[in-house]
Short mmCIF file of C-alpha atoms in Angstrom, two decimals:
data_model
loop_
_atom_site.label_atom_id
_atom_site.label_comp_id
_atom_site.label_asym_id
_atom_site.label_seq_id
_atom_site.Cartn_x
_atom_site.Cartn_y
_atom_site.Cartn_z
CA MET A 1 -29.49 -21.97 15.66
CA LEU A 2 -29.23 -18.91 13.27
CA GLY A 3 -26.11 -16.89 13.38
CA LEU A 4 -25.18 -13.80 11.38
CA ALA A 5 -27.69 -12.73 8.71
CA GLY A 6 -29.70 -15.68 9.22
CA TYR A 7 -26.87 -18.36 8.39
CA ASP A 8 -26.72 -21.51 10.54
CA ALA A 9 -24.21 -20.78 13.41
CA ASP A 10 -22.11 -23.71 12.08
CA TYR A 11 -21.84 -22.38 8.51
CA HIS A 12 -18.39 -21.60 7.28
CA TRP A 13 -17.90 -19.09 4.74
CA ALA A 14 -15.38 -19.85 1.91
CA VAL A 15 -12.40 -17.52 1.63
CA TRP A 16 -13.91 -15.53 -1.32
CA GLU A 17 -17.41 -15.03 0.14
CA ARG A 18 -16.92 -12.24 2.52
CA PRO A 19 -14.99 -10.01 0.09
CA TYR A 20 -17.38 -10.93 -2.71
CA VAL A 21 -20.41 -9.74 -0.67
CA ILE A 22 -18.60 -6.65 0.58
CA GLY A 23 -17.30 -5.83 -2.91
CA LEU A 24 -20.95 -6.42 -4.33
CA SER A 25 -22.36 -3.95 -1.70
CA VAL A 26 -19.54 -1.37 -2.37
CA VAL A 27 -20.07 -1.52 -6.09
CA SER A 28 -23.98 -1.52 -6.16
CA GLU A 29 -23.99 1.51 -3.62
CA GLY A 30 -21.42 3.29 -5.81
CA LEU A 31 -23.54 2.71 -8.93
CA ALA A 32 -26.66 3.80 -7.25
CA LEU A 33 -24.99 6.96 -6.08
CA LEU A 34 -23.95 7.62 -9.49
CA ALA A 35 -27.59 8.24 -10.30
CA LEU A 36 -27.35 11.48 -8.28
CA GLY A 37 -24.94 12.89 -11.07
CA LEU A 38 -28.10 12.93 -13.22
CA VAL A 39 -29.69 15.56 -11.14
CA ARG A 40 -26.60 17.23 -9.45
CA PRO A 41 -24.25 19.74 -10.82
CA TRP A 42 -21.26 17.44 -10.64
CA GLY A 43 -22.97 15.28 -13.40
CA GLU A 44 -22.39 18.14 -15.94
CA VAL A 45 -19.25 19.86 -14.80
CA VAL A 46 -16.33 17.93 -13.33
CA PRO A 47 -15.93 19.20 -9.72
CA ARG A 48 -13.12 21.37 -8.83
CA TRP A 49 -11.30 19.15 -6.64
CA VAL A 50 -10.50 16.75 -9.53
CA PRO A 51 -6.91 17.41 -10.53
CA GLY A 52 -6.39 18.09 -14.20
CA LEU A 53 -10.10 17.95 -15.17
CA ARG A 54 -11.67 20.51 -12.69
CA GLY A 55 -14.46 22.67 -14.40
CA GLY A 56 -14.47 20.72 -17.64
CA ARG A 57 -17.90 19.93 -19.34
CA ILE A 58 -18.70 16.30 -19.05
CA PRO A 59 -20.02 15.17 -22.58
CA ILE A 60 -23.47 14.25 -22.70
CA ALA A 61 -22.87 10.54 -24.11
CA ALA A 62 -20.45 9.89 -21.56
CA VAL A 63 -23.30 10.04 -19.02
CA VAL A 64 -26.27 9.06 -21.02
CA ILE A 65 -25.01 5.75 -22.69
CA PRO A 66 -23.82 4.25 -19.23
CA ALA A 67 -26.95 5.36 -17.42
CA ALA A 68 -29.34 3.79 -20.22
CA LEU A 69 -27.34 0.60 -20.50
CA GLY A 70 -27.66 0.41 -16.51
CA ALA A 71 -31.32 1.10 -16.60
CA ALA A 72 -31.91 -1.42 -19.45
CA LEU A 73 -29.69 -4.14 -17.49
CA ILE A 74 -31.49 -3.45 -14.05
CA MET A 75 -34.90 -3.81 -15.90
CA MET A 76 -33.90 -7.03 -17.57
CA PHE A 77 -32.60 -8.63 -14.43
CA CYS A 78 -35.95 -7.47 -12.66
CA ALA A 79 -37.89 -9.07 -15.43
CA TYR A 80 -36.00 -12.18 -15.13
CA GLY A 81 -36.50 -12.47 -11.41
CA VAL A 82 -40.03 -11.73 -11.49
CA LEU A 83 -40.70 -14.15 -14.57
CA ASN A 84 -38.55 -16.94 -12.79
CA GLN A 85 -40.51 -16.45 -9.60
CA ILE A 86 -43.82 -16.86 -11.47
CA PHE A 87 -42.81 -19.61 -13.80
CA GLY A 88 -40.07 -21.17 -12.10
CA PHE A 89 -37.55 -21.36 -14.80
CA VAL A 90 -34.69 -22.14 -12.28
CA GLU A 91 -35.45 -22.89 -8.64
CA PRO A 92 -33.76 -20.22 -6.61
CA MET A 93 -31.54 -21.66 -3.93
CA ASN A 94 -30.56 -20.16 -0.45
CA GLU A 95 -27.23 -21.24 1.12
CA ASN A 96 -28.69 -24.58 2.56
CA GLY A 97 -29.70 -25.75 -1.03
CA GLU A 98 -33.41 -25.07 -0.04
CA GLY A 99 -35.89 -23.14 -2.44
CA PHE A 100 -36.91 -19.63 -1.63
CA PRO A 101 -40.36 -19.54 -0.17
CA THR A 102 -43.21 -19.23 -2.80
CA SER A 103 -46.27 -18.87 -0.40
CA GLY A 104 -47.06 -17.96 3.11
CA PRO A 105 -45.74 -15.12 5.23
CA ALA A 106 -42.05 -15.72 4.21
CA ALA A 107 -43.03 -15.05 0.57
CA TRP A 108 -45.01 -11.90 1.47
CA ALA A 109 -41.85 -10.72 3.15
CA LEU A 110 -39.57 -11.56 0.30
CA TRP A 111 -41.99 -9.64 -2.29
CA THR A 112 -42.50 -6.76 0.09
CA THR A 113 -38.81 -6.01 0.62
CA TYR A 114 -37.82 -6.64 -3.05
CA ALA A 115 -40.79 -4.88 -4.77
CA PRO A 116 -39.43 -1.50 -4.55
CA LEU A 117 -36.36 -2.60 -6.36
CA LEU A 118 -38.57 -3.10 -9.43
CA ALA A 119 -38.89 0.71 -9.63
CA TRP A 120 -35.07 1.19 -9.96
CA GLY A 121 -34.68 0.42 -13.61
CA PRO A 122 -37.64 2.69 -14.95
CA LEU A 123 -36.60 5.62 -12.47
CA LEU A 124 -33.22 5.29 -13.86
CA ALA A 125 -34.39 5.50 -17.35
CA ILE A 126 -36.74 8.59 -16.55
CA LEU A 127 -33.90 10.41 -15.03
CA THR A 128 -31.49 9.57 -18.02
CA VAL A 129 -34.07 11.02 -20.39
CA ALA A 130 -34.62 14.08 -18.18
CA TYR A 131 -30.63 14.56 -17.99
CA TYR A 132 -30.52 14.23 -21.82
CA ARG A 133 -33.20 16.79 -22.58
CA ARG A 134 -31.97 19.22 -20.00
CA ARG A 135 -28.51 19.22 -21.30
CA ARG A 136 -29.39 19.53 -24.87
CA ALA A 137 -31.61 22.48 -23.96
CA ASN A 138 -28.83 24.03 -21.97
CA ASP A 139 -26.24 23.52 -24.87
CA ALA A 140 -28.75 24.91 -27.49
CA SER A 141 -29.75 28.02 -25.42
CA ALA A 142 -25.91 28.50 -24.76
CA ALA A 143 -25.03 28.29 -28.56
CA ALA A 144 -27.78 30.67 -29.27
CA ARG A 145 -26.79 33.34 -26.66
CA PRO A 146 -24.42 35.99 -28.19
CA GLU A 147 -20.94 36.15 -26.67
CA ALA A 148 -20.46 39.27 -24.57
CA GLY A 149 -17.19 40.94 -25.61
#
């Protein structure tokens, strides 16, 4: 009999497992939401509600470097996952010690649900390049503008 999230009803979670899963979910959602800063104004100027920093310009490198590293890491993890699934370097195991499905309807379900994640890294890289170009163009045009005074 299956219980919560497909686990056997008699499965006993280790003390660290639940906080780990919740923490991993919160961190991954937070990092995914940071990508919005590449297209929203709060990715260029510190929001007014941040005490001590409000209204300050965010340095381009402070955004571009972490975003580029994140995009590269995501693409490397995805490449490893795909290559491991194809070539079987390491047999992926589930909580019962069984391998993940490699054929049939279960494998199709696995691939169709995880396939969209393959676009995350390249799309983040595209957003990062667009952010960099936009900020450089804005800074160049601001520097070329004569000061009103």
